[in-house]
Each structure stands twice: as structure tokens, then as C-alpha cells.
mmCIF file of C-alpha atoms in Angstrom:
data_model
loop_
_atom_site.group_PDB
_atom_site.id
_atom_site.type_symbol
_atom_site.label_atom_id
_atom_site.label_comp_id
_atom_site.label_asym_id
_atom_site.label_seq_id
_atom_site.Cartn_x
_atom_site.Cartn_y
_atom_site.Cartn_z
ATOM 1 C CA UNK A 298 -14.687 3.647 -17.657
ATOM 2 C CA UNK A 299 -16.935 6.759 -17.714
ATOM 3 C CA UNK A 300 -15.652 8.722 -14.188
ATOM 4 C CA UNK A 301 -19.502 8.836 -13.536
ATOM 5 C CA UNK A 302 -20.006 5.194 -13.347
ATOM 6 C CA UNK A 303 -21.050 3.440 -10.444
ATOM 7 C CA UNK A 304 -18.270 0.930 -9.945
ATOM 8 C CA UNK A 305 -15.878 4.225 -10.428
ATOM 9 C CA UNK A 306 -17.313 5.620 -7.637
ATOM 10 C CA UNK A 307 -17.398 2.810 -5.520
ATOM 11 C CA UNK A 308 -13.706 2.255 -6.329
ATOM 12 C CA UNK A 309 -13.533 5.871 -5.050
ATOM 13 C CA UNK A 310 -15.382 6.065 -1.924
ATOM 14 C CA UNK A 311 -13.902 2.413 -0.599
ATOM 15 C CA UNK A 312 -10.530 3.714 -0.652
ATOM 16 C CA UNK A 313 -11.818 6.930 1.162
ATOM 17 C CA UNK A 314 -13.872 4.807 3.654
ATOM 18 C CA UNK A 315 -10.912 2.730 4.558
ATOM 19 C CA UNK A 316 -9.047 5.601 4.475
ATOM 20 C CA UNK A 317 -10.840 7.536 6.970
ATOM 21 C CA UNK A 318 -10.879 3.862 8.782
ATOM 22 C CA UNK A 319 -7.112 3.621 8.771
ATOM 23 C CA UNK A 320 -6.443 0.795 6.646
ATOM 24 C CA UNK A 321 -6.038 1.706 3.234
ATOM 25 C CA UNK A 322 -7.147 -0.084 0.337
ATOM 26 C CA UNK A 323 -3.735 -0.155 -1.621
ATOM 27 C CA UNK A 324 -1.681 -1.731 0.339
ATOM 28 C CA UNK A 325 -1.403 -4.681 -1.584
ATOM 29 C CA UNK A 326 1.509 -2.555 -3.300
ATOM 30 C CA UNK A 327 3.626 -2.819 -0.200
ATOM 31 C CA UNK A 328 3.096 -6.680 0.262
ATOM 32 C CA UNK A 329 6.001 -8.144 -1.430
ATOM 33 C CA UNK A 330 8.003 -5.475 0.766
ATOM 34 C CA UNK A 331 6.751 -6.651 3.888
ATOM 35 C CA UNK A 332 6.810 -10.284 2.803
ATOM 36 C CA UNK A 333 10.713 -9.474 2.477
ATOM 37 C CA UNK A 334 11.064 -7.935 5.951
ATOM 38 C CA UNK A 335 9.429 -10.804 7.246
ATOM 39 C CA UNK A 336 11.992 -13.436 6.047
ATOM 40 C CA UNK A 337 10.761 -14.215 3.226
ATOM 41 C CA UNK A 338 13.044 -14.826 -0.088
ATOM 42 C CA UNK A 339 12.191 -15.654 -3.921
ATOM 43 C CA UNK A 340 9.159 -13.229 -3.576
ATOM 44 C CA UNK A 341 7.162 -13.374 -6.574
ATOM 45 C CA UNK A 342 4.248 -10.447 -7.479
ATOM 46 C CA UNK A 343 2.503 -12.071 -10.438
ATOM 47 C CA UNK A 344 -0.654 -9.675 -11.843
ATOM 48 C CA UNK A 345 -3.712 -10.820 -13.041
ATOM 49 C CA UNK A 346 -6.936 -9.001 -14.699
ATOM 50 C CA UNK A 347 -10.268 -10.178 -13.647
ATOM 51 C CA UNK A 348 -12.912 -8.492 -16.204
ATOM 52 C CA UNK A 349 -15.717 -7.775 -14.327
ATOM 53 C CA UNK A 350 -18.092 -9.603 -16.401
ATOM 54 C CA UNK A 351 -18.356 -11.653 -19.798
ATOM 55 C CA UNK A 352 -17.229 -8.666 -21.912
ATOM 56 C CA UNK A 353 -13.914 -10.468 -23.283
ATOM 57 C CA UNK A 354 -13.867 -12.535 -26.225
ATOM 58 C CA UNK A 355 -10.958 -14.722 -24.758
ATOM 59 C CA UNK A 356 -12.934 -18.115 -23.144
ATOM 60 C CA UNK A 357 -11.030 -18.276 -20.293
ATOM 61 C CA UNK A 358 -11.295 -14.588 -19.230
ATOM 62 C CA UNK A 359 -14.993 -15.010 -19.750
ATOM 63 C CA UNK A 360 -15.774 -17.520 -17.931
ATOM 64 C CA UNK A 361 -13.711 -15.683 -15.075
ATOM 65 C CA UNK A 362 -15.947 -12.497 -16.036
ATOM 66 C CA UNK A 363 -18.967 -14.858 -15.068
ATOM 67 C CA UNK A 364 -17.702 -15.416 -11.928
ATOM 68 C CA UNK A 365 -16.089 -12.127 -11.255
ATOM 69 C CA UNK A 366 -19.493 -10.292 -11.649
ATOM 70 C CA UNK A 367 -21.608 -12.913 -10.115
ATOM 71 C CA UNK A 368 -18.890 -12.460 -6.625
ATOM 72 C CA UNK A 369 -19.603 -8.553 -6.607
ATOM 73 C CA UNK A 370 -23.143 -9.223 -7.745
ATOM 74 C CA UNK A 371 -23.965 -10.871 -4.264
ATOM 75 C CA UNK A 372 -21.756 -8.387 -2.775
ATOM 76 C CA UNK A 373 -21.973 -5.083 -3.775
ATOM 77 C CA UNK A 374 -24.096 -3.900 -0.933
ATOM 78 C CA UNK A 375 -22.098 -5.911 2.250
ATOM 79 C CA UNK A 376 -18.446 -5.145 0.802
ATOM 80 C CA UNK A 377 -19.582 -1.065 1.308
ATOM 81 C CA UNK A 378 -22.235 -0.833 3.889
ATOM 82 C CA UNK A 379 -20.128 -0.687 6.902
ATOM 83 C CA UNK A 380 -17.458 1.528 5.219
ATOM 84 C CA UNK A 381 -20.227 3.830 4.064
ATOM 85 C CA UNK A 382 -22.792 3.929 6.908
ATOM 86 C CA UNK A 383 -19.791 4.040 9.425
ATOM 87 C CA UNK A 384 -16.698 6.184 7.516
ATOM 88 C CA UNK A 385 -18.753 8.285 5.290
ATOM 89 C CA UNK A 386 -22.148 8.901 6.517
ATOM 90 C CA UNK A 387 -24.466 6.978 4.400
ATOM 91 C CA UNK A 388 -27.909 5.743 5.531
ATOM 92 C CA UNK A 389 -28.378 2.305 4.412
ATOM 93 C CA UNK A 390 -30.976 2.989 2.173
ATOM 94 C CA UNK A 391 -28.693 4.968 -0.012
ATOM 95 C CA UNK A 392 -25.868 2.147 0.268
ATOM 96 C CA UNK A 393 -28.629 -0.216 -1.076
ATOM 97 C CA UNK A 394 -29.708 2.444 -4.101
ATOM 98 C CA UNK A 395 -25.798 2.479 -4.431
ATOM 99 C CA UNK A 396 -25.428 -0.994 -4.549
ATOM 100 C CA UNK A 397 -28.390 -1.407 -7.333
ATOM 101 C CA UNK A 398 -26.751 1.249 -9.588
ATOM 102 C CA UNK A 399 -23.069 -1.023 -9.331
ATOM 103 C CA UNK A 400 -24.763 -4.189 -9.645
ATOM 104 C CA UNK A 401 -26.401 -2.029 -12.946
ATOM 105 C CA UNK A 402 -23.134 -1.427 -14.543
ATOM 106 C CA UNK A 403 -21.478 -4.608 -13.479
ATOM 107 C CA UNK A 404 -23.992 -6.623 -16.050
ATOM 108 C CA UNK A 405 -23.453 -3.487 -18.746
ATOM 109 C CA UNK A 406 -20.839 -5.915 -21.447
ATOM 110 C CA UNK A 407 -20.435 -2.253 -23.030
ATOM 111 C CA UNK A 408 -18.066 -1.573 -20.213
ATOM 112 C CA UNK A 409 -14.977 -3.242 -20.890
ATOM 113 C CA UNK A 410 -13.288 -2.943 -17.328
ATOM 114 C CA UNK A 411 -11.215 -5.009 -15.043
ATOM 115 C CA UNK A 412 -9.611 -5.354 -11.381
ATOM 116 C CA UNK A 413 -6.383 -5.345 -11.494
ATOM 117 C CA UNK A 414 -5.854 -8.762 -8.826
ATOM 118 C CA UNK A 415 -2.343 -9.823 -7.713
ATOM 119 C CA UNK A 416 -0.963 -13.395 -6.751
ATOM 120 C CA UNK A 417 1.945 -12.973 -4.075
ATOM 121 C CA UNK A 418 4.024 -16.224 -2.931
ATOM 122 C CA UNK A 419 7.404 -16.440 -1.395
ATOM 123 C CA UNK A 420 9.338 -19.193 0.351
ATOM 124 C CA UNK A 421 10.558 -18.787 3.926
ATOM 125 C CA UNK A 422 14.430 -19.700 4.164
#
């Protein structure tokens, strides 16, 4: 992904908006962890990629493209407008330029990108 893209820099400035709101975005590392101090045994972390549109030739992982991008299509402006407006000083106006410029590159099939999205189980004893 170009560093210059939109969805880039939205990765970037959500995880220094929840940052600055003290609760960081990556903590999903640190869930099979706490799953374990918790109790929790036969903890299983299995990773998935969600391409964020139709880009892959694979059926099934387009079809979860369409979906993918039509979730952050709807809600590219509401999953940032509080972290932005509130953490790092956006007017909404800009959030909603933002949000047209992400929504911009999430239909661009020349970017072949995905989120990385994890499935966590475990069974309490």
C-alpha cells in the first residue's frame, strides 16, 4: 500500500486517536494472554485476511472483499469521527473529506490490501 493512501493513514491516526484515548488499537495481540489469566485453557489464535474489496481472484475471498468494503464503506466516517474530532483535533468537515478519500481507495481493485482479522476461542476448565 502506497504510505500516502488514505486507508494508510487512517490505519495511522486510529491507533494514535485511541492512543491518546487510552485504549490502544493492538491489543488484540495480548488477548489469548489474558484469555489464559482468566482461566481459560486450549486457547486457540487462528488469523484470517479480509481483502478489503473484490481484488482477489480466489471466490471465496471475494465475495468476503464485497462485504469487507461494503462494512467500511458505510463506516468510514462514524468508526473515526469521535477519535478524530475528540483525540486529534479534527473538525468534522475534514473527518467527512477524510472519510470520502478512504471510501475512494477502498473501491480502487488496484490496491491489493487486507486486514489482518483474528478468531480467538478457548474453553473454560
Amino acid at each position: 500500500m502506497p504510505s500516502n493512501s488514505a486507508i494508510v493513514r487512517w490505519h495511522n491516526y486510529m491507533h494514535d486517536g485511541a492512543a491518546k484515548a487510552g485504549f490502544p488499537l493492538d491489543a488484540i495481540s495480548h488477548v489469548p494472554k489474558m484469555m489464559k489469566d482468566a482461566g481459560f485453557v486450549d486457547i486457540v489464535a487462528t488469523p484470517t485476511k479480509w481483502p478489503i474489496n473484490t481484488w482477489p481472484k480466489d471466490k471465496r475471498f471475494k465475495e468476503l472483499g464485497k462485504w469487507v468494503s461494503e462494512n467500511f464503506n458505510w463506516g468510514a466516517e462514524s468508526m473515526c469521527l469521535a477519535l478524530f474530532t475528540r483525540m486529534l483535533g479534527w473538525s468534522i468537515e475534514e473527518v467527512q473529506v477524510f472519510a470520502a478519500q478512504m471510501r475512494a481507495d477502498l473501491r480502487n481493485r488496484k490496491m491489493h490490501a487486507y486486514w489482518d482479522f483474528y478468531v480467538i476461542h478457548g474453553r473454560k476448565p
